[in-house]
């Protein structure tokens, strides 16, 4: 029995020893296999690798410092390959157009399709680090009308960019969204991407433009040729109905009335190249980088002069979009930011001195009844009412006009039935107007500088609703009175007037381009190098 027990113990010991040895052998083999796997996965990017590239010393030093901080391991190359999403990201970074940048603006030139993966990664990293610096600056120095030189972000900042990527975002999306608070800028960037990828940025200038708007069959030919030149249609031979539909789409893209008619503004838009539209997009994006963080979120009114549109935002959501009329070329609406504080129902119009002395006085010299017909009152410097018939108007000129002119409240008042005040040194405000027919125009530069809005009471209602104002239901009653009433807002909020020749359509969410109505960007276009070949 004892011998049998000893034999059993011996067998168990041998079995245990065999098992232990076998397990150890398996572990060592796995470890060896693991080492081989690591050798296959990790691509080394050391100083010698970087030094062999044909790039400037500053770029080499920057890249060497970055890779040395991560043990000279490749960032995106795994097992000698990159994923499809990384390949798309590299191609995106390799394209000035995709990045919505001026051609050849970045100091690091794009890689060639035949370049090795390591070179593609290093090139992409250098271009990415340069693009990321735009999160803190702009392309253009607007005070001097010059282009800024971009620097790269620090290696620490670049590593933060890598670490902050969410799994749900693509690398392209992460690049544009990273540290960007302005959601409208993100939307604009991708909308411009969609435009350039669909239509290209051809720069074919038609040197045989008509001196006047062509008619009948010539108009049809001109429209078809220009739409084809700009890649908006693929065939110039189409029926009239189809051509008109394409023209309407083109007019919408360019912020014009979609009437399918060849008017002056539509003709100008057809003559404009897609490269010119692309530059408008670049400049508008750059201006948006200058948009103060303090104005992002919350409640905000943005009036964009080239689009002739007003937007009311509440928590980044568009609550109200209104057509507006702005100042003429001579009386341009200025760009500034102030705070909305009051809404005035049934307002008086205190006529500015320049208008009273230069525009109203000539009428009075001919016919003093002009005042009564237009519901004007004349007052002295102490605001005492005067009798117009008792004044010898021929004695006065724009140089010695001593009176104040005020228009009484009512539907015919030049301010309409409501005005919205955001006190500023320019004496600019938003107001109603009796001249509603002007809102049907493409170009709406008819005011002396103030902003007229098409649907003022809808705007007032939306503003009062946003703060649950106690007089929200009283506006309809107040506007019937012949006396002005001030409604003081509890929630003061910013109003900013901007000049962007590119925007986003509220309905289609696609990019729109607008005419440089005040010609404020003419000199800016000269800063950019034109493409040598069609892109």
Coordinates of C-alpha atoms in Angstrom, one line a residue:
X1 CA 0.0 0.0 0.0
X2 CA 2.8 2.3 1.0
X3 CA 4.6 1.5 -2.3
X4 CA 1.4 2.3 -4.3
X5 CA 1.1 5.6 -2.4
X6 CA 4.7 6.5 -3.1
X7 CA 4.2 5.7 -6.8
X8 CA 1.1 7.9 -7.0
X9 CA 2.9 10.9 -5.3
X10 CA 5.8 10.4 -7.7
X11 CA 3.5 10.5 -10.7
X12 CA 1.7 13.6 -9.4
X13 CA 5.0 15.4 -8.9
X14 CA 6.2 14.5 -12.4
X15 CA 2.9 15.7 -13.8
X16 CA 3.2 18.9 -12.0
X17 CA 6.8 19.4 -13.0
X18 CA 5.8 18.7 -16.7
X19 CA 3.0 21.1 -16.5
X20 CA 5.1 23.8 -15.0
X21 CA 7.8 23.4 -17.6
X22 CA 5.3 23.4 -20.3
X23 CA 3.7 26.6 -19.1
X24 CA 7.1 28.3 -18.8
X25 CA 7.9 27.3 -22.3
X26 CA 4.6 28.7 -23.6
X27 CA 5.1 32.0 -21.7
X28 CA 8.6 32.4 -23.2
X29 CA 7.2 31.7 -26.6
X30 CA 4.4 34.3 -26.2
X31 CA 6.9 36.8 -24.9
X32 CA 9.0 36.2 -28.0
X33 CA 6.0 36.5 -30.2
X34 CA 5.0 39.7 -28.4
X35 CA 8.5 41.1 -29.0
X36 CA 8.2 40.3 -32.7
X37 CA 4.7 41.9 -32.8
X38 CA 6.1 45.1 -31.2
X39 CA 8.9 45.2 -33.7
X40 CA 6.3 45.0 -36.5
X41 CA 3.9 47.6 -35.0
X42 CA 6.3 50.4 -33.8
X43 CA 7.9 52.6 -36.5
X44 CA 10.8 54.5 -35.2
X45 CA 11.0 58.2 -36.2
X46 CA 14.4 59.3 -34.8
X47 CA 16.7 62.3 -35.5
X48 CA 18.4 60.6 -38.4
X49 CA 15.0 59.9 -40.1
X50 CA 13.9 63.5 -39.7
X51 CA 17.3 64.9 -40.7
X52 CA 17.2 63.0 -44.0
X53 CA 14.1 64.9 -45.0
X54 CA 14.3 68.0 -47.3
X55 CA 12.8 70.5 -44.8
X56 CA 14.1 73.6 -43.1
X57 CA 16.2 73.4 -39.9
X58 CA 13.5 75.0 -37.8
X59 CA 11.0 72.3 -38.9
X60 CA 13.5 69.6 -38.3
X61 CA 14.3 70.8 -34.8
X62 CA 10.6 71.1 -34.0
X63 CA 9.9 67.5 -35.2
X64 CA 12.9 66.0 -33.5
X65 CA 11.8 67.6 -30.2
X66 CA 8.2 66.2 -30.6
X67 CA 9.3 62.7 -31.4
X68 CA 11.9 62.5 -28.7
X69 CA 9.2 63.4 -26.2
X70 CA 7.3 60.2 -27.2
X71 CA 10.3 57.9 -27.4
X72 CA 10.7 58.4 -31.2
X73 CA 7.6 56.3 -31.9
X74 CA 5.4 57.0 -34.9
X75 CA 2.1 58.6 -34.0
X76 CA -0.2 57.1 -36.7
X77 CA 1.8 54.4 -38.5
X78 CA 1.0 50.9 -37.1
X79 CA 2.5 47.7 -38.5
X80 CA 3.9 49.8 -41.3
X81 CA 0.5 51.0 -42.4
X82 CA -2.1 53.6 -41.7
X83 CA -5.9 53.2 -41.5
X84 CA -8.2 54.6 -44.1
X85 CA -9.3 57.4 -41.7
X86 CA -5.7 58.4 -41.1
X87 CA -5.0 58.4 -44.8
X88 CA -8.0 60.7 -45.3
X89 CA -6.7 62.9 -42.6
X90 CA -3.2 63.1 -44.2
X91 CA -4.8 64.0 -47.5
X92 CA -6.9 66.7 -45.8
X93 CA -3.9 68.3 -44.2
X94 CA -2.0 68.0 -47.5
X95 CA -4.5 70.3 -49.2
X96 CA -4.6 74.1 -48.8
X97 CA -8.0 74.1 -50.3
X98 CA -9.4 71.5 -47.8
X99 CA -7.9 73.6 -45.0
X100 CA -9.5 76.7 -46.5
X101 CA -6.2 78.5 -46.6
X102 CA -4.5 80.7 -49.3
X103 CA -2.6 78.6 -51.9
X104 CA 0.9 77.8 -50.7
X105 CA 0.4 79.7 -47.5
X106 CA 1.8 77.2 -45.0
X107 CA 5.6 77.0 -44.7
X108 CA 5.6 73.2 -45.0
X109 CA 5.0 72.1 -48.6
X110 CA 2.6 69.2 -49.2
X111 CA 3.9 65.7 -49.6
X112 CA 4.0 63.8 -52.9
X113 CA 1.7 60.8 -53.4
X114 CA 4.8 58.6 -53.8
X115 CA 6.4 59.7 -50.5
X116 CA 7.0 57.1 -47.9
X117 CA 4.6 56.9 -44.9
X118 CA 7.0 58.3 -42.4
X119 CA 7.6 61.4 -44.6
X120 CA 3.8 61.8 -45.0
X121 CA 3.3 61.6 -41.3
X122 CA 6.0 64.2 -40.5
X123 CA 4.7 66.5 -43.2
X124 CA 1.2 66.2 -41.9
X125 CA 2.3 66.9 -38.4
X126 CA 4.2 70.0 -39.3
X127 CA 1.3 71.3 -41.4
X128 CA -1.2 70.4 -38.7
X129 CA 0.8 72.2 -36.0
X130 CA 0.9 75.3 -38.2
X131 CA -2.8 75.2 -38.8
X132 CA -3.5 74.8 -35.1
X133 CA -1.9 78.1 -34.5
X134 CA -4.9 79.7 -36.2
X135 CA -6.9 78.9 -33.1
X136 CA -5.1 81.8 -31.5
X137 CA -4.5 84.2 -34.3
X138 CA -5.7 85.2 -37.8
X139 CA -4.4 85.0 -41.4
X140 CA -4.7 88.7 -41.9
X141 CA -3.5 91.7 -40.0
X142 CA -6.5 93.9 -40.6
X143 CA -5.0 97.1 -39.3
X144 CA -2.2 97.0 -41.9
X145 CA -3.9 94.8 -44.6
X146 CA -1.1 92.3 -44.7
X147 CA -0.8 88.6 -44.2
X148 CA 0.5 87.3 -40.9
X149 CA 3.2 84.6 -40.7
X150 CA 1.9 81.5 -38.9
X151 CA 4.1 79.8 -36.4
X152 CA 3.6 76.3 -35.1
X153 CA 2.0 75.5 -31.8
X154 CA 4.3 74.0 -29.2
X155 CA 5.0 70.3 -29.0
X156 CA 3.0 70.3 -25.7
X157 CA 0.1 71.9 -27.4
X158 CA 0.3 69.4 -30.3
X159 CA 0.3 66.4 -27.9
X160 CA -2.7 68.0 -26.1
X161 CA -4.4 68.0 -29.6
X162 CA -3.7 64.3 -29.9
X163 CA -4.9 63.4 -26.4
X164 CA -8.1 65.4 -26.6
X165 CA -9.6 63.5 -29.6
X166 CA -12.8 61.7 -28.9
X167 CA -13.4 58.3 -30.4
X168 CA -16.7 59.5 -31.9
X169 CA -14.9 62.2 -33.9
X170 CA -12.9 61.7 -37.1
X171 CA -9.4 63.3 -37.0
X172 CA -10.6 65.9 -39.6
X173 CA -13.6 66.9 -37.4
X174 CA -11.3 67.0 -34.4
X175 CA -8.9 69.3 -36.2
X176 CA -11.6 71.9 -36.9
X177 CA -13.4 71.6 -33.6
X178 CA -10.4 71.5 -31.3
X179 CA -10.5 74.5 -28.9
X180 CA -13.1 76.2 -31.2
X181 CA -15.9 77.9 -29.2
X182 CA -17.6 79.4 -32.3
X183 CA -19.9 76.8 -33.7
X184 CA -20.8 79.0 -36.7
X185 CA -17.1 79.0 -37.7
X186 CA -17.0 75.2 -37.6
X187 CA -20.2 75.1 -39.7
X188 CA -18.8 77.6 -42.2
X189 CA -15.5 75.7 -42.6
X190 CA -17.3 72.5 -43.6
X191 CA -19.8 74.3 -45.8
X192 CA -16.9 75.9 -47.7
X193 CA -15.3 72.4 -48.0
X194 CA -18.6 71.1 -49.5
X195 CA -18.6 74.0 -52.0
X196 CA -15.0 73.6 -53.2
X197 CA -15.2 69.8 -53.4
X198 CA -18.4 70.1 -55.5
X199 CA -17.5 73.0 -57.8
X200 CA -13.8 73.5 -57.6
X201 CA -12.0 76.9 -57.5
X202 CA -11.7 77.6 -61.2
X203 CA -10.3 80.9 -62.1
X204 CA -11.5 81.3 -65.7
X205 CA -12.2 85.0 -66.2
X206 CA -14.5 85.7 -69.1
X207 CA -12.7 88.5 -71.0
X208 CA -15.6 88.9 -73.5
X209 CA -18.3 90.1 -71.1
X210 CA -21.3 91.9 -72.4
X211 CA -21.3 95.6 -71.7
X212 CA -25.0 95.4 -71.0
X213 CA -27.4 92.7 -69.9
X214 CA -28.1 90.5 -73.0
X215 CA -31.6 89.7 -73.9
X216 CA -33.6 86.8 -75.2
X217 CA -31.5 84.0 -76.8
X218 CA -28.2 85.8 -76.0
X219 CA -29.2 85.8 -72.3
X220 CA -29.9 82.1 -72.5
X221 CA -26.5 81.4 -74.1
X222 CA -24.7 83.6 -71.6
X223 CA -26.3 82.0 -68.5
X224 CA -25.5 78.5 -69.8
X225 CA -21.9 79.3 -70.7
X226 CA -21.2 80.9 -67.4
X227 CA -22.8 78.2 -65.3
X228 CA -20.8 75.6 -67.3
X229 CA -17.6 77.6 -66.9
X230 CA -18.1 77.6 -63.1
X231 CA -18.9 73.9 -63.0
X232 CA -22.5 74.4 -61.9
X233 CA -23.8 72.5 -64.9
X234 CA -22.2 69.8 -67.0
X235 CA -23.9 70.5 -70.3
X236 CA -24.8 73.8 -72.0
X237 CA -27.5 72.1 -74.0
X238 CA -30.6 72.0 -71.9
X239 CA -34.2 73.2 -72.1
X240 CA -35.3 76.5 -70.7
X241 CA -37.0 75.1 -67.6
X242 CA -34.0 73.1 -66.5
X243 CA -31.7 76.1 -67.1
X244 CA -33.9 78.3 -65.0
X245 CA -33.9 75.8 -62.2
X246 CA -30.1 75.7 -62.2
X247 CA -30.0 79.5 -62.3
X248 CA -32.3 79.7 -59.3
X249 CA -29.9 77.4 -57.4
X250 CA -27.0 79.6 -58.4
X251 CA -28.9 82.7 -57.3
X252 CA -29.6 81.2 -53.9
X253 CA -25.9 80.3 -53.5
X254 CA -25.1 83.9 -54.1
X255 CA -27.7 85.4 -51.8
X256 CA -29.8 86.8 -54.7
X257 CA -33.6 86.7 -55.3
X258 CA -34.3 83.4 -56.9
X259 CA -36.4 84.8 -59.8
X260 CA -34.4 83.0 -62.6
X261 CA -34.0 86.4 -64.3
X262 CA -30.7 87.8 -65.6
X263 CA -30.5 91.1 -63.8
X264 CA -27.4 93.2 -63.0
X265 CA -26.5 91.4 -59.8
X266 CA -27.1 87.9 -61.2
X267 CA -24.9 88.8 -64.2
X268 CA -22.1 90.0 -61.9
X269 CA -22.4 86.8 -59.9
X270 CA -22.2 84.7 -63.0
X271 CA -19.1 86.5 -64.1
X272 CA -17.4 86.0 -60.7
X273 CA -15.0 83.0 -60.5
X274 CA -15.2 80.3 -57.9
X275 CA -11.7 81.2 -56.9
X276 CA -13.0 84.7 -56.0
X277 CA -15.8 83.0 -54.0
X278 CA -13.2 80.8 -52.3
X279 CA -11.3 83.9 -51.2
X280 CA -14.5 85.4 -49.8
X281 CA -14.9 82.2 -47.7
X282 CA -11.3 82.4 -46.5
X283 CA -11.6 86.0 -45.4
X284 CA -15.0 85.4 -43.7
X285 CA -13.6 82.5 -41.8
X286 CA -10.7 84.6 -40.7
X287 CA -12.9 87.4 -39.5
X288 CA -14.9 84.9 -37.5
X289 CA -11.6 83.9 -35.7
X290 CA -11.6 87.5 -34.5
X291 CA -15.1 87.2 -33.2
X292 CA -15.0 87.8 -29.4
X293 CA -15.5 84.8 -27.2
X294 CA -17.7 87.0 -25.0
X295 CA -20.3 87.2 -27.8
X296 CA -20.6 83.5 -28.2
X297 CA -23.6 81.8 -26.6
X298 CA -26.3 83.6 -24.7
X299 CA -28.4 86.1 -26.6
X300 CA -27.0 88.1 -29.6
X301 CA -28.1 90.0 -32.6
X302 CA -25.7 89.9 -35.6
X303 CA -26.3 92.2 -38.6
X304 CA -24.2 91.2 -41.6
X305 CA -24.1 94.1 -44.1
X306 CA -23.2 92.2 -47.3
X307 CA -26.0 89.6 -46.7
X308 CA -28.6 92.3 -45.8
X309 CA -29.7 90.0 -43.0
X310 CA -30.2 90.2 -39.2
X311 CA -30.0 87.1 -37.0
X312 CA -31.2 86.9 -33.4
X313 CA -29.4 84.0 -31.6
X314 CA -30.3 82.5 -28.2
X315 CA -27.8 80.0 -27.0
X316 CA -26.3 79.6 -30.5
X317 CA -29.8 78.8 -32.0
X318 CA -31.2 81.1 -34.7
X319 CA -34.5 82.5 -33.3
X320 CA -35.1 85.2 -35.9
X321 CA -33.9 86.0 -39.3
X322 CA -34.9 89.3 -40.9
X323 CA -34.1 91.1 -44.1
X324 CA -32.6 94.5 -43.5
X325 CA -31.9 97.7 -45.3
X326 CA -28.6 99.3 -44.6
X327 CA -26.8 102.6 -45.4
X328 CA -26.0 103.9 -48.8
X329 CA -22.5 104.1 -50.2
X330 CA -22.3 107.7 -49.0
X331 CA -23.8 106.9 -45.6
X332 CA -22.4 103.5 -44.9
X333 CA -23.6 101.6 -41.8
X334 CA -20.6 101.4 -39.5
X335 CA -19.2 98.2 -37.9
X336 CA -19.4 98.1 -34.1
X337 CA -20.8 96.3 -31.1
X338 CA -23.1 97.7 -28.4
X339 CA -25.8 96.5 -26.0
X340 CA -29.5 96.3 -26.7
X341 CA -31.3 98.2 -23.9
X342 CA -34.6 99.7 -25.1
X343 CA -37.5 99.1 -27.4
X344 CA -39.5 102.2 -28.4
X345 CA -43.0 101.8 -29.6
X346 CA -44.6 104.6 -31.7
X347 CA -41.4 106.6 -31.8
X348 CA -40.8 110.2 -32.7
X349 CA -38.1 110.6 -35.3
X350 CA -35.6 113.3 -34.2
X351 CA -34.3 114.1 -37.6
X352 CA -30.5 114.4 -37.7
X353 CA -29.2 117.9 -38.4
X354 CA -27.5 116.9 -41.6
X355 CA -30.8 115.5 -43.0
X356 CA -32.9 118.4 -41.7
X357 CA -30.6 121.1 -43.1
X358 CA -29.6 119.4 -46.4
X359 CA -32.7 117.5 -47.4
X360 CA -35.8 119.0 -45.6
X361 CA -34.8 122.6 -45.8
X362 CA -34.8 122.8 -49.7
X363 CA -38.5 121.5 -49.6
X364 CA -39.4 124.2 -47.0
X365 CA -38.0 126.9 -49.2
X366 CA -40.4 125.8 -52.0
X367 CA -43.5 124.8 -49.9
X368 CA -43.8 125.1 -46.1
X369 CA -46.8 122.7 -46.2
X370 CA -44.3 119.9 -46.8
X371 CA -44.0 119.8 -43.0
X372 CA -47.7 119.2 -42.3
X373 CA -48.0 116.6 -45.1
X374 CA -45.1 114.6 -43.6
X375 CA -46.1 115.2 -40.0
X376 CA -43.0 117.2 -39.1
X377 CA -42.7 119.7 -36.3
X378 CA -40.2 122.5 -36.0
X379 CA -38.6 123.3 -32.7
X380 CA -36.1 125.8 -31.4
X381 CA -32.9 124.8 -29.5
X382 CA -34.9 124.6 -26.2
X383 CA -37.3 122.2 -27.9
X384 CA -40.2 124.7 -28.0
X385 CA -42.6 124.2 -30.9
X386 CA -42.6 126.9 -33.5
X387 CA -45.1 128.0 -36.2
X388 CA -43.5 127.1 -39.6
X389 CA -45.4 129.9 -41.5
X390 CA -43.8 132.5 -39.3
X391 CA -40.3 131.6 -40.4
X392 CA -38.5 133.0 -43.4
X393 CA -36.9 129.8 -44.7
X394 CA -35.0 131.6 -47.5
X395 CA -32.7 133.1 -44.8
X396 CA -31.3 129.7 -43.9
X397 CA -28.9 127.2 -45.4
X398 CA -27.2 124.0 -44.3
X399 CA -24.6 126.2 -42.6
X400 CA -26.8 128.3 -40.4
X401 CA -29.9 126.1 -39.9
X402 CA -30.9 126.7 -36.2
X403 CA -33.9 124.5 -35.8
X404 CA -34.7 120.9 -34.7
X405 CA -37.0 118.9 -36.9
X406 CA -39.1 116.1 -35.4
X407 CA -41.5 113.7 -37.1
X408 CA -44.6 112.7 -35.1
X409 CA -45.4 109.0 -34.4
X410 CA -47.6 107.1 -36.8
X411 CA -47.5 104.6 -39.7
X412 CA -45.9 107.2 -42.1
X413 CA -43.1 108.0 -39.6
X414 CA -39.7 107.2 -41.2
X415 CA -38.9 104.9 -38.3
X416 CA -42.2 103.1 -38.7
X417 CA -43.9 102.0 -35.5
X418 CA -41.0 100.7 -33.5
X419 CA -37.3 101.2 -33.0
X420 CA -34.7 99.2 -31.1
X421 CA -32.0 101.1 -29.3
X422 CA -28.5 99.9 -28.5
X423 CA -26.8 103.3 -27.5
X424 CA -23.7 104.0 -29.5
X425 CA -21.6 107.0 -30.6
X426 CA -22.8 106.5 -34.2
X427 CA -26.5 107.0 -33.4
X428 CA -27.3 103.8 -35.2
X429 CA -30.4 101.8 -34.3
X430 CA -32.8 99.2 -35.8
X431 CA -36.2 100.4 -36.8
X432 CA -39.4 99.7 -38.8
X433 CA -40.0 101.5 -42.1
X434 CA -43.1 102.4 -44.1
X435 CA -41.2 101.6 -47.3
X436 CA -41.8 97.9 -47.3
X437 CA -41.4 97.5 -51.1
X438 CA -37.6 98.0 -50.8
X439 CA -37.2 94.6 -49.1
X440 CA -37.9 92.9 -52.4
X441 CA -34.6 94.3 -53.9
X442 CA -31.4 92.3 -54.1
X443 CA -29.3 95.3 -53.0
X444 CA -30.8 97.2 -50.1
X445 CA -28.6 100.2 -49.5
X446 CA -31.2 103.0 -49.0
X447 CA -30.8 104.3 -45.4
X448 CA -28.7 107.1 -43.9
X449 CA -26.9 104.5 -41.9
X450 CA -29.5 103.0 -39.6
X451 CA -30.8 99.5 -40.0
X452 CA -34.4 99.0 -41.2
X453 CA -35.9 95.6 -40.7
X454 CA -38.6 93.9 -42.6
X455 CA -40.5 92.3 -39.7
X456 CA -39.8 94.5 -36.7
X457 CA -42.6 93.3 -34.5
X458 CA -41.7 89.7 -35.0
X459 CA -38.2 90.6 -33.8
X460 CA -39.6 92.6 -30.9
X461 CA -41.8 89.7 -29.9
X462 CA -38.9 87.2 -30.0
X463 CA -36.7 89.5 -27.9
X464 CA -39.4 90.1 -25.3
X465 CA -40.4 86.4 -25.3
X466 CA -36.8 85.4 -24.6
X467 CA -36.9 87.3 -21.3
X468 CA -40.6 86.9 -20.6
X469 CA -41.0 90.7 -20.5
X470 CA -44.1 91.8 -18.7
X471 CA -45.3 94.0 -21.6
X472 CA -45.0 91.4 -24.3
X473 CA -48.7 91.4 -24.8
X474 CA -49.0 95.2 -24.8
X475 CA -47.0 96.0 -27.9
X476 CA -50.0 95.8 -30.3
X477 CA -51.9 98.3 -28.1
X478 CA -49.0 100.6 -27.6
X479 CA -48.3 101.0 -31.3
X480 CA -51.8 102.4 -31.8
X481 CA -51.0 105.3 -29.5
X482 CA -49.8 108.7 -30.8
X483 CA -47.2 108.9 -28.1
X484 CA -43.9 107.0 -27.9
X485 CA -43.4 104.4 -25.2
X486 CA -40.1 103.0 -23.9
X487 CA -39.9 99.4 -22.9
X488 CA -36.7 98.8 -20.8
X489 CA -35.2 95.4 -21.3
X490 CA -34.2 93.4 -18.2
X491 CA -31.8 91.3 -20.2
X492 CA -29.3 93.6 -21.9
X493 CA -27.6 91.8 -24.7
X494 CA -25.0 92.5 -27.4
X495 CA -25.8 93.7 -31.0
X496 CA -22.9 93.5 -33.4
X497 CA -22.7 94.7 -37.0
X498 CA -20.2 92.7 -39.1
X499 CA -19.0 92.6 -42.7
X500 CA -18.8 89.0 -44.0
X501 CA -19.2 88.2 -47.7
X502 CA -19.8 84.6 -46.9
X503 CA -22.5 83.1 -44.7
X504 CA -24.6 80.0 -44.0
X505 CA -28.2 79.7 -45.3
X506 CA -30.6 79.0 -42.5
X507 CA -32.6 76.5 -44.5
X508 CA -30.1 74.6 -46.6
X509 CA -27.2 75.0 -44.1
X510 CA -25.0 75.5 -47.2
X511 CA -22.6 78.2 -47.8
X512 CA -23.7 81.5 -49.5
X513 CA -21.7 84.2 -51.0
X514 CA -22.5 87.9 -51.1
X515 CA -21.5 91.0 -53.0
X516 CA -18.8 93.2 -51.5
X517 CA -21.3 96.0 -51.4
X518 CA -19.1 98.6 -49.7
X519 CA -15.9 97.3 -51.5
X520 CA -14.2 96.8 -48.2
X521 CA -12.4 93.6 -49.2
X522 CA -11.0 94.7 -52.6
X523 CA -7.5 95.3 -51.1
X524 CA -7.6 92.0 -49.1
X525 CA -8.1 90.0 -52.3
X526 CA -4.7 91.3 -53.5
X527 CA -2.9 89.6 -50.6
X528 CA -3.6 86.1 -52.0
X529 CA -1.6 84.3 -54.7
X530 CA -3.8 83.2 -57.6
X531 CA -3.6 79.5 -58.6
X532 CA -1.2 78.8 -61.5
X533 CA -3.4 76.0 -62.8
X534 CA -7.1 75.2 -62.3
X535 CA -7.8 73.5 -59.0

